[in-house]
Short mmCIF file of C-alpha atoms in Angstrom, two decimals:
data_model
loop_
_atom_site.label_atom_id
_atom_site.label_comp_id
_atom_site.label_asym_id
_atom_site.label_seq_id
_atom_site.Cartn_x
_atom_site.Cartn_y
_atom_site.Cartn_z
CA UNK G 203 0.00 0.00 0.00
CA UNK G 204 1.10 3.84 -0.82
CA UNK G 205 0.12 6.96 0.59
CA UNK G 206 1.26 10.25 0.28
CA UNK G 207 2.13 13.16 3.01
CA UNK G 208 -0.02 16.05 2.84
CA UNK G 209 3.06 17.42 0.80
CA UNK G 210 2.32 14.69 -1.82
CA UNK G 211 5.73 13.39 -0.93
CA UNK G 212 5.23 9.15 -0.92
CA UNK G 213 5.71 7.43 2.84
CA UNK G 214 7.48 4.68 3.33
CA UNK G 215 7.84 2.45 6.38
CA UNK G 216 11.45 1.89 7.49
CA UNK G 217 11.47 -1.81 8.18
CA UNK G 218 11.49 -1.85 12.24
CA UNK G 219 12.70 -4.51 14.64
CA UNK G 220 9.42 -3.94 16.94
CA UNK G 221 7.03 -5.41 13.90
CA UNK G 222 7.33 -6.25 10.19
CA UNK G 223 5.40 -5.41 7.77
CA UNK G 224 5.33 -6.07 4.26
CA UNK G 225 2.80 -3.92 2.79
CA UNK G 226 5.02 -0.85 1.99
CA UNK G 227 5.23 -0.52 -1.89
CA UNK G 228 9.69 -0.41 -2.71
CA UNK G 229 9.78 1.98 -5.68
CA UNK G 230 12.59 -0.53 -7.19
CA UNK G 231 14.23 1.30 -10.25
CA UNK G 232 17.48 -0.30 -12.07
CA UNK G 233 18.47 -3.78 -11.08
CA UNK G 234 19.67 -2.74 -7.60
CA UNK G 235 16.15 -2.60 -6.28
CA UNK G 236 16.97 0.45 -4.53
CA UNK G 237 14.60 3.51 -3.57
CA UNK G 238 16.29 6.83 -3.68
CA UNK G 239 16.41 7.33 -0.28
CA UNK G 240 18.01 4.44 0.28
CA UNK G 241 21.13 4.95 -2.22
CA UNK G 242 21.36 8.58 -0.53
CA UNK G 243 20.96 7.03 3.18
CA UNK G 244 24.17 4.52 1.89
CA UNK G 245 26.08 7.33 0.41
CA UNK G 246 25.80 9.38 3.50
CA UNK G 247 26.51 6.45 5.55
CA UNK G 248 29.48 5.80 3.61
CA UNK G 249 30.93 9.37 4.03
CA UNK G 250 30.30 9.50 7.91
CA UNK G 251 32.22 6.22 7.90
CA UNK G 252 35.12 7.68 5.86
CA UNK G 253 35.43 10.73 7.55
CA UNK G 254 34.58 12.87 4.75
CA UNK G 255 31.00 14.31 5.77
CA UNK G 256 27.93 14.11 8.46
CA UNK G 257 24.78 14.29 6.55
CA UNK G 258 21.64 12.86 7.92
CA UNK G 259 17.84 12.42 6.60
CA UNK G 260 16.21 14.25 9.15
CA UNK G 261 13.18 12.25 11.06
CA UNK G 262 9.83 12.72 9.74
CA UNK G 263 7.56 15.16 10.93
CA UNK G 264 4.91 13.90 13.14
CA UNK G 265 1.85 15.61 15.25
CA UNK G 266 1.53 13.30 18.34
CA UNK G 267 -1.58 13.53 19.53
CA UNK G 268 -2.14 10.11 21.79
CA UNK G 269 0.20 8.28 23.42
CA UNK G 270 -0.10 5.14 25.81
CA UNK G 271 2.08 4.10 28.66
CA UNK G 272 1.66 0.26 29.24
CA UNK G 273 3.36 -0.93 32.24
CA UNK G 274 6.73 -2.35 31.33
CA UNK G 275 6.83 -1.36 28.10
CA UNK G 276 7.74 1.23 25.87
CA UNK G 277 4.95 4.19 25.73
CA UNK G 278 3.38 3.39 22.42
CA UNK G 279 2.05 6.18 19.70
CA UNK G 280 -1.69 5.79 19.75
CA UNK G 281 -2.94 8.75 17.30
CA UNK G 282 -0.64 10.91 15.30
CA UNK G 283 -0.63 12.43 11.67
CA UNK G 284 2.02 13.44 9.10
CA UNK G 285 2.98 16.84 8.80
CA UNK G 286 3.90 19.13 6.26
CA UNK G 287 7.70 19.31 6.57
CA UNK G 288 9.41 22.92 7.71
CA UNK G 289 12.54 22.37 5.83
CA UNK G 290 14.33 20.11 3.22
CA UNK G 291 15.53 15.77 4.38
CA UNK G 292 18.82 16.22 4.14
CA UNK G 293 21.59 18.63 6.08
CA UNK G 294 24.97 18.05 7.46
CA UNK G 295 28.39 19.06 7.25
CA UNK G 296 31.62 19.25 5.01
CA UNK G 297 34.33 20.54 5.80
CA UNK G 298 32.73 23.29 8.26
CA UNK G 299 30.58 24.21 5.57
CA UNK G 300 26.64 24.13 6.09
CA UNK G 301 25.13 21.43 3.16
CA UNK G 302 20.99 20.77 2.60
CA UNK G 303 18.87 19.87 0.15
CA UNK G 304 16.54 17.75 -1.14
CA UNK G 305 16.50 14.84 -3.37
CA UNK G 306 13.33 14.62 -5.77
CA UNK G 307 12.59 12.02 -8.72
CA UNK G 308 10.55 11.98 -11.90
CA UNK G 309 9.29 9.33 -14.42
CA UNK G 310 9.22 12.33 -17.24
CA UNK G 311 11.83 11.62 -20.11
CA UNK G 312 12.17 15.29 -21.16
CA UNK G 313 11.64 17.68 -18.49
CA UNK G 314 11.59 17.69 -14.30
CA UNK G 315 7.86 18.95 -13.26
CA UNK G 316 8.47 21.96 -10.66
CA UNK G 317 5.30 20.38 -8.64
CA UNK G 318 7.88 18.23 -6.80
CA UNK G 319 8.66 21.37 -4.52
CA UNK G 320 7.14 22.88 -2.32
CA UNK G 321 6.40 26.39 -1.44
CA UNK G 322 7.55 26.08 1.99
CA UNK G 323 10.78 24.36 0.83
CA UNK G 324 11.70 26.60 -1.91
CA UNK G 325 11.50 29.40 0.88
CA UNK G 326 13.73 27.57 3.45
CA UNK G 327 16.28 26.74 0.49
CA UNK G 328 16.17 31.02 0.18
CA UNK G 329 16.90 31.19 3.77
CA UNK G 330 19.80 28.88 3.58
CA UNK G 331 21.11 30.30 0.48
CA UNK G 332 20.88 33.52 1.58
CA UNK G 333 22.92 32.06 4.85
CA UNK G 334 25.56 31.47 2.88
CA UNK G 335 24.92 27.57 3.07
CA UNK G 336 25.60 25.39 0.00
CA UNK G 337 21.99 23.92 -1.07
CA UNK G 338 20.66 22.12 -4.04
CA UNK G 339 18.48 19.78 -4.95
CA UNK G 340 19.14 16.14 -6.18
CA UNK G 341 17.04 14.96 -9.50
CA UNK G 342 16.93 11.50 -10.15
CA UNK G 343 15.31 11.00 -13.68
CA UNK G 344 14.36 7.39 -12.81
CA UNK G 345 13.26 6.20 -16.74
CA UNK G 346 16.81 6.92 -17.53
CA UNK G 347 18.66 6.32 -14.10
CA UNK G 348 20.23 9.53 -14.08
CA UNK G 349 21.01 11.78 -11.38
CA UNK G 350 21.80 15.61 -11.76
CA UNK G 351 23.04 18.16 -9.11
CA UNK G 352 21.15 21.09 -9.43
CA UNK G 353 22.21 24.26 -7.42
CA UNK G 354 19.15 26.07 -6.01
CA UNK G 355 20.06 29.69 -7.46
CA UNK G 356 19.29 27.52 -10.74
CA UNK G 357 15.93 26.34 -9.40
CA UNK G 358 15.00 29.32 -7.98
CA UNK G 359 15.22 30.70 -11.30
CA UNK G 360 12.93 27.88 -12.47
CA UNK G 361 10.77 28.64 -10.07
CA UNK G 362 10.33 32.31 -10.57
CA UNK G 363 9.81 31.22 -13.59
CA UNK G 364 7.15 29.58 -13.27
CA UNK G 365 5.17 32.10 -10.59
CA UNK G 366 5.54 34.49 -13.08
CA UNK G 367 3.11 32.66 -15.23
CA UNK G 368 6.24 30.88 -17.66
CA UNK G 369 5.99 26.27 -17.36
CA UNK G 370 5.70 24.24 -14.78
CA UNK G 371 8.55 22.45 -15.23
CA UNK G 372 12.53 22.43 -16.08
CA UNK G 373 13.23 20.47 -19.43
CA UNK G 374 15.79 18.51 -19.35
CA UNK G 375 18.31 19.91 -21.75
CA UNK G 376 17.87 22.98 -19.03
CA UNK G 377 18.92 20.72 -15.98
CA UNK G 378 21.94 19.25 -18.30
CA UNK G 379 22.60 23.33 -18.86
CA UNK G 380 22.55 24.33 -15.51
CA UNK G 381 23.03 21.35 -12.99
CA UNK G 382 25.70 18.72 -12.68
CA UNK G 383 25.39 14.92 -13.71
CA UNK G 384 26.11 12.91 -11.21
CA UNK G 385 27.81 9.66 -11.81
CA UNK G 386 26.34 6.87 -10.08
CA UNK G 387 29.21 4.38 -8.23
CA UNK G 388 29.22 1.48 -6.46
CA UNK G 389 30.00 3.11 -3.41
CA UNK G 390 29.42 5.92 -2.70
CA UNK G 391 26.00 5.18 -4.83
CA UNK G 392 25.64 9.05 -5.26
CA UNK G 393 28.27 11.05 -4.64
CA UNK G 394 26.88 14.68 -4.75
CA UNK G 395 30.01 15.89 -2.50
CA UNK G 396 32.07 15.57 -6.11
CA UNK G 397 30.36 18.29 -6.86
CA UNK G 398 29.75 20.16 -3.78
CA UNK G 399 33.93 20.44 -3.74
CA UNK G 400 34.32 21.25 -7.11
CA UNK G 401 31.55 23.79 -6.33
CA UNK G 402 33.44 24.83 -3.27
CA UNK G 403 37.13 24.76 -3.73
CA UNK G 404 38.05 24.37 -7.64
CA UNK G 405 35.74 26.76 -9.44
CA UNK G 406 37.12 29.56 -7.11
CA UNK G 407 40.36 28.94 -9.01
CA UNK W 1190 1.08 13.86 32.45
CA UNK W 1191 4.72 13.13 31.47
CA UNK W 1192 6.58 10.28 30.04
CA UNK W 1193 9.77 9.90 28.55
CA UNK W 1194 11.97 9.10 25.47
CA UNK W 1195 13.91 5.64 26.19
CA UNK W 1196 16.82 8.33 25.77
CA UNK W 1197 15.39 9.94 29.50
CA UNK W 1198 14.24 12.90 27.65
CA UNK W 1199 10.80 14.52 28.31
CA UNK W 1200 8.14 14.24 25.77
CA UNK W 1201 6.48 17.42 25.09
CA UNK W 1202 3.31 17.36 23.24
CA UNK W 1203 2.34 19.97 20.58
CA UNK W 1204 -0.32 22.13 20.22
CA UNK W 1205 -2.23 21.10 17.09
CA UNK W 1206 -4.64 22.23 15.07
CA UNK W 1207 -6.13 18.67 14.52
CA UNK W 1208 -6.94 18.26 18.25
CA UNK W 1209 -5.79 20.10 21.16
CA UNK W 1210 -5.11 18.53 24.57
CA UNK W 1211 -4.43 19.28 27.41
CA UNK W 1212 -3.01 17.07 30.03
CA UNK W 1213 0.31 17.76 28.61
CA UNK W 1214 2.28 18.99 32.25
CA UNK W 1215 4.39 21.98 30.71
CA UNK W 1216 7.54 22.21 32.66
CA UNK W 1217 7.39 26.18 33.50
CA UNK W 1218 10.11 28.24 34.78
CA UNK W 1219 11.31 31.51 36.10
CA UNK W 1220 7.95 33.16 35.66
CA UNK W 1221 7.58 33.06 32.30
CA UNK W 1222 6.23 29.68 32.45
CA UNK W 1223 8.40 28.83 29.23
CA UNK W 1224 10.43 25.47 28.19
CA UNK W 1225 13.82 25.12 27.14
CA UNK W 1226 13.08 23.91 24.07
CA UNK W 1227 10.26 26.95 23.76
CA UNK W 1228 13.05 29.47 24.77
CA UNK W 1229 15.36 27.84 21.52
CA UNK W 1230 12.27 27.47 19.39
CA UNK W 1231 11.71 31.42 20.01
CA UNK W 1232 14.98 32.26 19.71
CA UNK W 1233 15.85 30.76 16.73
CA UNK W 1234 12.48 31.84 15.20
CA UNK W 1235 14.25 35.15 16.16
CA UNK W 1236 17.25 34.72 14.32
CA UNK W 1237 15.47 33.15 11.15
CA UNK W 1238 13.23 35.70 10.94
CA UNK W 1239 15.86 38.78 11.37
CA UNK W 1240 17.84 37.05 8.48
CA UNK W 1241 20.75 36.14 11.35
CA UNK W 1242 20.69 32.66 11.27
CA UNK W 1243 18.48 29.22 9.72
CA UNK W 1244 18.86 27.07 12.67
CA UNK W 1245 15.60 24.14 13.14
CA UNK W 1246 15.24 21.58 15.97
CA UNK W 1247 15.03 18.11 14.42
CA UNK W 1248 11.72 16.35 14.22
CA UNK W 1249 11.37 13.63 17.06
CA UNK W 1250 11.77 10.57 15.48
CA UNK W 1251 8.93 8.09 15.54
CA UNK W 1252 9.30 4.58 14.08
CA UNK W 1253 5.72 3.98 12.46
CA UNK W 1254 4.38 0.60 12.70
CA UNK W 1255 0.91 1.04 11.59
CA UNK W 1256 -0.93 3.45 9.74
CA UNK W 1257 -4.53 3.54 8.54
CA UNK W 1258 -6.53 5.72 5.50
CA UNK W 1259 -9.55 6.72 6.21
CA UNK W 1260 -11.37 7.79 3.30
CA UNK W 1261 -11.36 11.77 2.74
CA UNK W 1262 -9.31 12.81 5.87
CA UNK W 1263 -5.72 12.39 6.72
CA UNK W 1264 -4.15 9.15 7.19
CA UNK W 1265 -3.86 8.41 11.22
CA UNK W 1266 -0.78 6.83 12.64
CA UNK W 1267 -2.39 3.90 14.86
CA UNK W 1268 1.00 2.38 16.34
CA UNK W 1269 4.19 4.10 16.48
CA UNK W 1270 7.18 3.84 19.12
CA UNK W 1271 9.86 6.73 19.80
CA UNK W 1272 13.29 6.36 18.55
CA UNK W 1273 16.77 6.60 20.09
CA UNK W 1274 17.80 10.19 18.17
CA UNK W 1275 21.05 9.33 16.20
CA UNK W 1276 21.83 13.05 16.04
CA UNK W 1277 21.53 16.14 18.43
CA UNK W 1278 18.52 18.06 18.44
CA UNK W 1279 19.47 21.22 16.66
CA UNK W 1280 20.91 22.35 13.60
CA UNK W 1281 21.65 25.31 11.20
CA UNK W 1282 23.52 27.36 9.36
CA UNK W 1283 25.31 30.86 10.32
CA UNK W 1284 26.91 32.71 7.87
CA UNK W 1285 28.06 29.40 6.35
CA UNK W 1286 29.19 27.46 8.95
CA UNK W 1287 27.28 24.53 10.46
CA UNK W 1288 25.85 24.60 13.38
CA UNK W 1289 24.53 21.74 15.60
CA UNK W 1290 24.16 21.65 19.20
CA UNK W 1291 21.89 19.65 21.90
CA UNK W 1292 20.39 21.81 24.96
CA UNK W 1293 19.78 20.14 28.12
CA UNK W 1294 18.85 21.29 31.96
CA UNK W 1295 19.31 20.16 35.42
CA UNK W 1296 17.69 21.22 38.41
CA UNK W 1297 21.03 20.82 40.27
CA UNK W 1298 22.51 23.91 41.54
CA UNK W 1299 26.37 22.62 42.19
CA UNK W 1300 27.22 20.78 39.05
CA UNK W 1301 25.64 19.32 35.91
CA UNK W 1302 24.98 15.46 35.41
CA UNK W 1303 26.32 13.81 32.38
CA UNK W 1304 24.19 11.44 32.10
CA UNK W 1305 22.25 14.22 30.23
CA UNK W 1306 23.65 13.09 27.03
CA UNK W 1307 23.90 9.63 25.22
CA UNK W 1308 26.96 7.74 23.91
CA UNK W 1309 25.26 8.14 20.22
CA UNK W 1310 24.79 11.92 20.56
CA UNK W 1311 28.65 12.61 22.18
CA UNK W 1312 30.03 10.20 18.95
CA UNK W 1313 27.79 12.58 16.51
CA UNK W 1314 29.36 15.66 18.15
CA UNK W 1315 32.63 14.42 18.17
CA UNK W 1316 31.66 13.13 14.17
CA UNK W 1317 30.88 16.95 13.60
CA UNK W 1318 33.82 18.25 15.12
CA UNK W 1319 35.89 16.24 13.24
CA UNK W 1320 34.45 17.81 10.22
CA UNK W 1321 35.06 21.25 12.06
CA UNK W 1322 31.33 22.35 12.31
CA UNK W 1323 30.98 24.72 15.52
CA UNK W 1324 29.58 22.13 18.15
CA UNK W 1325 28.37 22.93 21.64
CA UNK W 1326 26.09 22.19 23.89
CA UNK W 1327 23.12 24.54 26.33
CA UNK W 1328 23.14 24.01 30.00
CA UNK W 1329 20.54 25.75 31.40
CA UNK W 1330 20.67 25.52 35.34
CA UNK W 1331 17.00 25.64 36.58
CA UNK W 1332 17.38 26.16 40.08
CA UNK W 1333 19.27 29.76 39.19
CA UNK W 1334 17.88 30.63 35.58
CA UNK W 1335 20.78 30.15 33.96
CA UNK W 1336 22.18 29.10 30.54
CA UNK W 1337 25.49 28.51 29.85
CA UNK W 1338 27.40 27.59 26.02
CA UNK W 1339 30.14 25.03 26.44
CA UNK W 1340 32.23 23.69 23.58
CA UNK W 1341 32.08 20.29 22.92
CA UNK W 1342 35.51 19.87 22.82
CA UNK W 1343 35.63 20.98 26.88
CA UNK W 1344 32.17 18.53 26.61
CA UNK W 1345 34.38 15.83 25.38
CA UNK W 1346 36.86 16.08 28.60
CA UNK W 1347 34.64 15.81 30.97
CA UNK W 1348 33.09 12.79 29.33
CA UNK W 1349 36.68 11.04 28.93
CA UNK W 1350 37.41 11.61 32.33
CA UNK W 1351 33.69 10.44 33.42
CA UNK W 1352 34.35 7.10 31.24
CA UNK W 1353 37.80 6.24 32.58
CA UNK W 1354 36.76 6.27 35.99
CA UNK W 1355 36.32 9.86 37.04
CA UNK W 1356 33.44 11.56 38.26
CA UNK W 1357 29.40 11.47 36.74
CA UNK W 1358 29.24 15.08 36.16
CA UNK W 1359 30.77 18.56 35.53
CA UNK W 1360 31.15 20.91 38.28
CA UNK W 1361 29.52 24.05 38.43
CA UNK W 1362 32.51 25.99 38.49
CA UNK W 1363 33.94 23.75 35.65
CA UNK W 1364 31.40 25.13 33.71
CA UNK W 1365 32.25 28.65 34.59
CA UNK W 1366 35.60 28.13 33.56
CA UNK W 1367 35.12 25.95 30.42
CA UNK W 1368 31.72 27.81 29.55
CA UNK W 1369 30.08 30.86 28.73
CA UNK W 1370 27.70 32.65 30.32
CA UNK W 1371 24.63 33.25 28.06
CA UNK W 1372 22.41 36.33 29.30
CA UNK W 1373 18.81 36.16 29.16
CA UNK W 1374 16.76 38.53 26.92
CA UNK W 1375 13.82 39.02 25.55
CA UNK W 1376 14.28 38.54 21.88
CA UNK W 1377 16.12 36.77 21.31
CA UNK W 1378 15.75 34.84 24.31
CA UNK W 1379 18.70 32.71 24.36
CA UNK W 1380 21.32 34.53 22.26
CA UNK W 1381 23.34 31.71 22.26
CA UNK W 1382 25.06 33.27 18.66
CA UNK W 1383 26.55 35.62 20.37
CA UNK W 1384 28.99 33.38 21.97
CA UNK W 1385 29.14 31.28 18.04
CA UNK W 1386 30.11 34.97 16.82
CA UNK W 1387 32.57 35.52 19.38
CA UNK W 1388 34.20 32.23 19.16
CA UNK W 1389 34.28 32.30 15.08
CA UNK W 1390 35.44 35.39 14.19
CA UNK W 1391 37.03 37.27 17.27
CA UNK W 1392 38.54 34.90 19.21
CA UNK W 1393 40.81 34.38 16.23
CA UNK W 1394 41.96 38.43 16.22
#
């Protein structure tokens, strides 16, 4: 089964030691049967284990709104909803620099749809950027299994775009134009912090 | 009533829109009748929305075990446990540089238990200071109102000397010496940047 988030973001149940279940849909794409998350969750996992960067999924947002204490046992979550998220899933550090974004994918051949981002997100990206902080987004287009690195001064161009009456989405010879392809490795699966320090350290040259 | 994370920390209920209650104990103090973690909230809404800083507390993570759809209306979470955090509970960006720190309080008045923080959350810290993000932990003293900013590298000492043998907690005056003194304002609150500021960029003149 597959629901969405009130941000129309898909849900899906990390596998838990407490109870199995079974019923969560894995979007499997290539042969590797991996979900996005997952390939970023190993890629981050592999640079906290090297040394080279901390960069975590933050939790999901939850309202708690019932919670029971049985004696002995841990208090269990009776009643609670999803909600909308305040900021992007992924921040960290490298380096001492501030990292975040978000990683979005599409089934589209020829063009990323700009409905994959939300208001609220765009506006915390601003925040960031405006911070100083390096953010992006991460666009996996899923038909072709390819990922692009796509700063957010790009996307926020895009977007502007687009609130200013122009499409709804970025074509894809656009993201090739103005984001980074990002080769996809055994391990790291994703490694967006190629860019990040060519970003950083060698276009400053 | 009041219940706790299986990491010892208190659970504090939101206010939602979906369905308010109210048998959530609020622990007041001074006589504002305001939490830590409603004092950082503040403060950091402070900072965000002054342009100074984009610094969020981390949603509480939930491990979600069973979820149902009604038809027309949100999906409800029906069974969901609390997590261990893997990270601390805050984290930003200032002027480019990462941020992350975990505030905690004891009603102690002559030194500050360590048992405050978690193996998992001192090896993140020590993870982010590796990757020289500016780390520190809030100790706010409840018994005298006040907050102090200590490095996590002075953090790290006492903890060493805790786990070969040494004693469970940090001394008052340890803190005073190892610490800063954060003064209590209005808005912000908790200007706990003041001391990131002074540590960044003067401290090096």
């Amino acid at each position: 089964m597959n629901f969405h988030y009130p941000n129309g973001k898909k849900f899906k149940a990390s596998t838990s030691p407490i109870k199995k279940k079974t019923n969560t849909k894995q979007v499997s794409y290539s042969n590797r049967g991996m979900t996005l998350e997952e390939d970023l969750n190993e890629t981050n996992k592999y640079y906290l284990t090297h040394g080279i960067a901390v960069i975590h999924k933050k939790p999901t947002p939850v309202q708690i709104v019932d919670v029971h204490y049985p004696q002995r046992s841990a208090a269990v979550i009776k009643e609670a909803y999803f909600k909308q998220p305040s900021t992007t899933d992924y921040n960290g550090v490298y380096q001492g620099k501030y990292i975040d974004f978000e990683a979005k994918e599409t089934r589209n051949k020829t063009s990323f749809p700009l409905q994959n981002f939300h208001k609220h997100q765009i506006q915390h990206m601003k925040e960031v950027y405006e911070q100083k902080g390096i953010v992006f987004v991460i666009l996996r287009f899923s038909a072709t299994e390819e990922f692009y690195y796509l700063p957010f001064s790009s996307l926020l161009n895009f977007w502007e775009r687009m609130i200013t009456g122009g499409r709804k989405s970025i074509t894809k010879s656009e993201v090739e134009q103005n984001g980074y392809n990002i080769p996809i490795g055994l391990n790291p699966r994703i490694d967006y912090l190629k860019i990040v320090h060519h970003i950083i350290f060698e276009s400053q040259k």
